[in-house]
GROMACS .gro file of C-alpha atoms in nm:
model
  148
    1UNK     CA    1   8.965  10.861   4.981
    2UNK     CA    2   9.094  11.109   5.274
    3UNK     CA    3   9.105  11.394   5.043
    4UNK     CA    4   8.724  11.376   4.982
    5UNK     CA    5   8.674  11.420   5.392
    6UNK     CA    6   8.901  11.731   5.420
    7UNK     CA    7   9.182  11.485   5.573
    8UNK     CA    8   9.431  11.576   5.335
    9UNK     CA    9   9.763  11.370   5.213
   10UNK     CA   10   9.741  10.987   5.095
   11UNK     CA   11   9.572  10.682   5.276
   12UNK     CA   12   9.881  10.611   5.461
   13UNK     CA   13   9.867  10.989   5.598
   14UNK     CA   14   9.512  10.946   5.705
   15UNK     CA   15   9.514  10.581   5.882
   16UNK     CA   16   9.441  10.691   6.226
   17UNK     CA   17   9.127  10.891   6.078
   18UNK     CA   18   9.008  10.607   5.912
   19UNK     CA   19   9.065  10.398   6.212
   20UNK     CA   20   8.852  10.628   6.451
   21UNK     CA   21   8.588  10.676   6.217
   22UNK     CA   22   8.549  10.312   6.143
   23UNK     CA   23   8.587  10.181   6.485
   24UNK     CA   24   8.317  10.480   6.626
   25UNK     CA   25   8.089  10.458   6.321
   26UNK     CA   26   7.763  10.242   6.321
   27UNK     CA   27   7.620  10.326   5.985
   28UNK     CA   28   7.812  10.307   5.647
   29UNK     CA   29   8.161  10.405   5.586
   30UNK     CA   30   8.273  10.414   5.236
   31UNK     CA   31   8.657  10.298   5.198
   32UNK     CA   32   8.813  10.276   4.873
   33UNK     CA   33   9.024   9.958   4.759
   34UNK     CA   34   9.325  10.162   4.757
   35UNK     CA   35   9.279  10.241   5.131
   36UNK     CA   36   9.329   9.864   5.203
   37UNK     CA   37   9.620   9.835   4.967
   38UNK     CA   38   9.845  10.070   5.150
   39UNK     CA   39  10.089   9.884   5.329
   40UNK     CA   40  10.113  10.120   5.650
   41UNK     CA   41   9.710  10.165   5.675
   42UNK     CA   42   9.570   9.855   5.575
   43UNK     CA   43   9.593   9.674   5.917
   44UNK     CA   44   9.496   9.950   6.083
   45UNK     CA   45   9.169   9.989   5.880
   46UNK     CA   46   9.092   9.602   5.906
   47UNK     CA   47   9.155   9.595   6.280
   48UNK     CA   48   8.914   9.912   6.332
   49UNK     CA   49   8.645   9.729   6.125
   50UNK     CA   50   8.703   9.410   6.264
   51UNK     CA   51   8.660   9.596   6.630
   52UNK     CA   52   8.362   9.780   6.507
   53UNK     CA   53   8.184   9.439   6.386
   54UNK     CA   54   8.233   9.319   6.771
   55UNK     CA   55   8.075   9.643   6.876
   56UNK     CA   56   7.720   9.565   6.685
   57UNK     CA   57   7.535   9.596   7.043
   58UNK     CA   58   7.690   9.906   7.138
   59UNK     CA   59   7.454  10.173   7.224
   60UNK     CA   60   7.661  10.472   7.344
   61UNK     CA   61   8.016  10.589   7.284
   62UNK     CA   62   8.266  10.801   7.494
   63UNK     CA   63   8.508  10.984   7.324
   64UNK     CA   64   8.803  11.128   7.509
   65UNK     CA   65   9.105  11.301   7.429
   66UNK     CA   66   9.411  11.298   7.627
   67UNK     CA   67   9.711  11.562   7.667
   68UNK     CA   68  10.046  11.569   7.791
   69UNK     CA   69  10.056  11.920   7.835
   70UNK     CA   70   9.754  12.172   7.809
   71UNK     CA   71   9.917  12.386   7.501
   72UNK     CA   72  10.008  12.111   7.319
   73UNK     CA   73   9.796  11.874   7.068
   74UNK     CA   74   9.655  11.576   7.205
   75UNK     CA   75   9.866  11.270   7.227
   76UNK     CA   76   9.584  10.978   7.266
   77UNK     CA   77   9.207  10.924   7.149
   78UNK     CA   78   9.028  10.693   7.338
   79UNK     CA   79   8.674  10.541   7.214
   80UNK     CA   80   8.485  10.358   7.500
   81UNK     CA   81   8.177  10.166   7.332
   82UNK     CA   82   7.892  10.079   7.573
   83UNK     CA   83   7.560   9.880   7.568
   84UNK     CA   84   7.398  10.103   7.861
   85UNK     CA   85   7.636  10.107   8.143
   86UNK     CA   86   7.811   9.775   8.029
   87UNK     CA   87   8.147   9.841   7.858
   88UNK     CA   88   8.169   9.648   7.550
   89UNK     CA   89   8.521   9.774   7.404
   90UNK     CA   90   8.767  10.056   7.413
   91UNK     CA   91   8.977  10.184   7.113
   92UNK     CA   92   9.280  10.370   7.199
   93UNK     CA   93   9.482  10.545   6.913
   94UNK     CA   94   9.826  10.721   6.945
   95UNK     CA   95   9.815  11.025   6.768
   96UNK     CA   96  10.170  11.078   6.831
   97UNK     CA   97  10.471  11.027   6.572
   98UNK     CA   98  10.648  10.829   6.820
   99UNK     CA   99  10.554  10.542   7.068
  100UNK     CA  100  10.365  10.637   7.374
  101UNK     CA  101  10.301  10.430   7.703
  102UNK     CA  102   9.930  10.452   7.818
  103UNK     CA  103   9.903  10.404   8.207
  104UNK     CA  104   9.502  10.459   8.216
  105UNK     CA  105   9.204  10.429   8.036
  106UNK     CA  106   8.830  10.560   8.183
  107UNK     CA  107   8.718  10.484   8.526
  108UNK     CA  108   8.504  10.180   8.557
  109UNK     CA  109   8.267  10.078   8.801
  110UNK     CA  110   8.512   9.770   8.882
  111UNK     CA  111   8.811   9.557   8.806
  112UNK     CA  112   8.732   9.515   8.416
  113UNK     CA  113   8.936   9.254   8.201
  114UNK     CA  114   8.960   9.322   7.830
  115UNK     CA  115   9.139   9.125   7.552
  116UNK     CA  116   9.318   9.282   7.248
  117UNK     CA  117   9.166   9.226   6.934
  118UNK     CA  118   9.293   8.890   6.798
  119UNK     CA  119   9.478   8.828   7.129
  120UNK     CA  120   9.465   8.630   7.428
  121UNK     CA  121   9.636   8.805   7.702
  122UNK     CA  122   9.406   9.000   7.929
  123UNK     CA  123   9.429   9.351   7.994
  124UNK     CA  124   9.337   9.465   8.336
  125UNK     CA  125   9.175   9.806   8.393
  126UNK     CA  126   9.137   9.902   8.773
  127UNK     CA  127   8.847  10.099   8.903
  128UNK     CA  128   9.021  10.422   8.888
  129UNK     CA  129   9.096  10.382   8.514
  130UNK     CA  130   9.454  10.251   8.571
  131UNK     CA  131   9.629   9.978   8.362
  132UNK     CA  132   9.763   9.689   8.568
  133UNK     CA  133  10.044   9.716   8.324
  134UNK     CA  134  10.074  10.016   8.101
  135UNK     CA  135  10.006   9.971   7.730
  136UNK     CA  136  10.280  10.072   7.480
  137UNK     CA  137  10.128  10.199   7.167
  138UNK     CA  138  10.335  10.220   6.850
  139UNK     CA  139  10.351  10.565   6.679
  140UNK     CA  140  10.029  10.663   6.482
  141UNK     CA  141   9.878  10.303   6.581
  142UNK     CA  142   9.597  10.168   6.794
  143UNK     CA  143   9.497   9.917   7.016
  144UNK     CA  144   9.150   9.768   7.001
  145UNK     CA  145   9.031   9.595   7.352
  146UNK     CA  146   8.735   9.401   7.387
  147UNK     CA  147   8.525   9.242   7.668
  148UNK     CA  148   8.497   8.893   7.714
   0.00000   0.00000   0.00000
């Protein structure tokens, strides 16, 4: 229940907050049944849970906020989960009310291939952090990428 955490609004309004919390947190997170029953939020929450389940070996998390303008709110929240130096996965959350193109992630030691959670098409991240093909994230949605 988002109101208990000071997030305000209903479950659908707090779906992104739930997604980043669930994909990042390695302990217990209490989610009420009504949070899963919201048509808008249930898919995002379930994907975040599946992502975190696959990140059980993660020992470190990098959290990055991206801004379009220095004076504007952030447009993207990026979570990189690692086991030591090895990247295990990334969660990219669009904080905007409209779709955004994401041209880059984080600089990595070498070309890295990631797969969207539940998908088969590879996403390549160049060593400088650029995606070979920019990702398009729907409004207030997320992409969860895992290494093979």
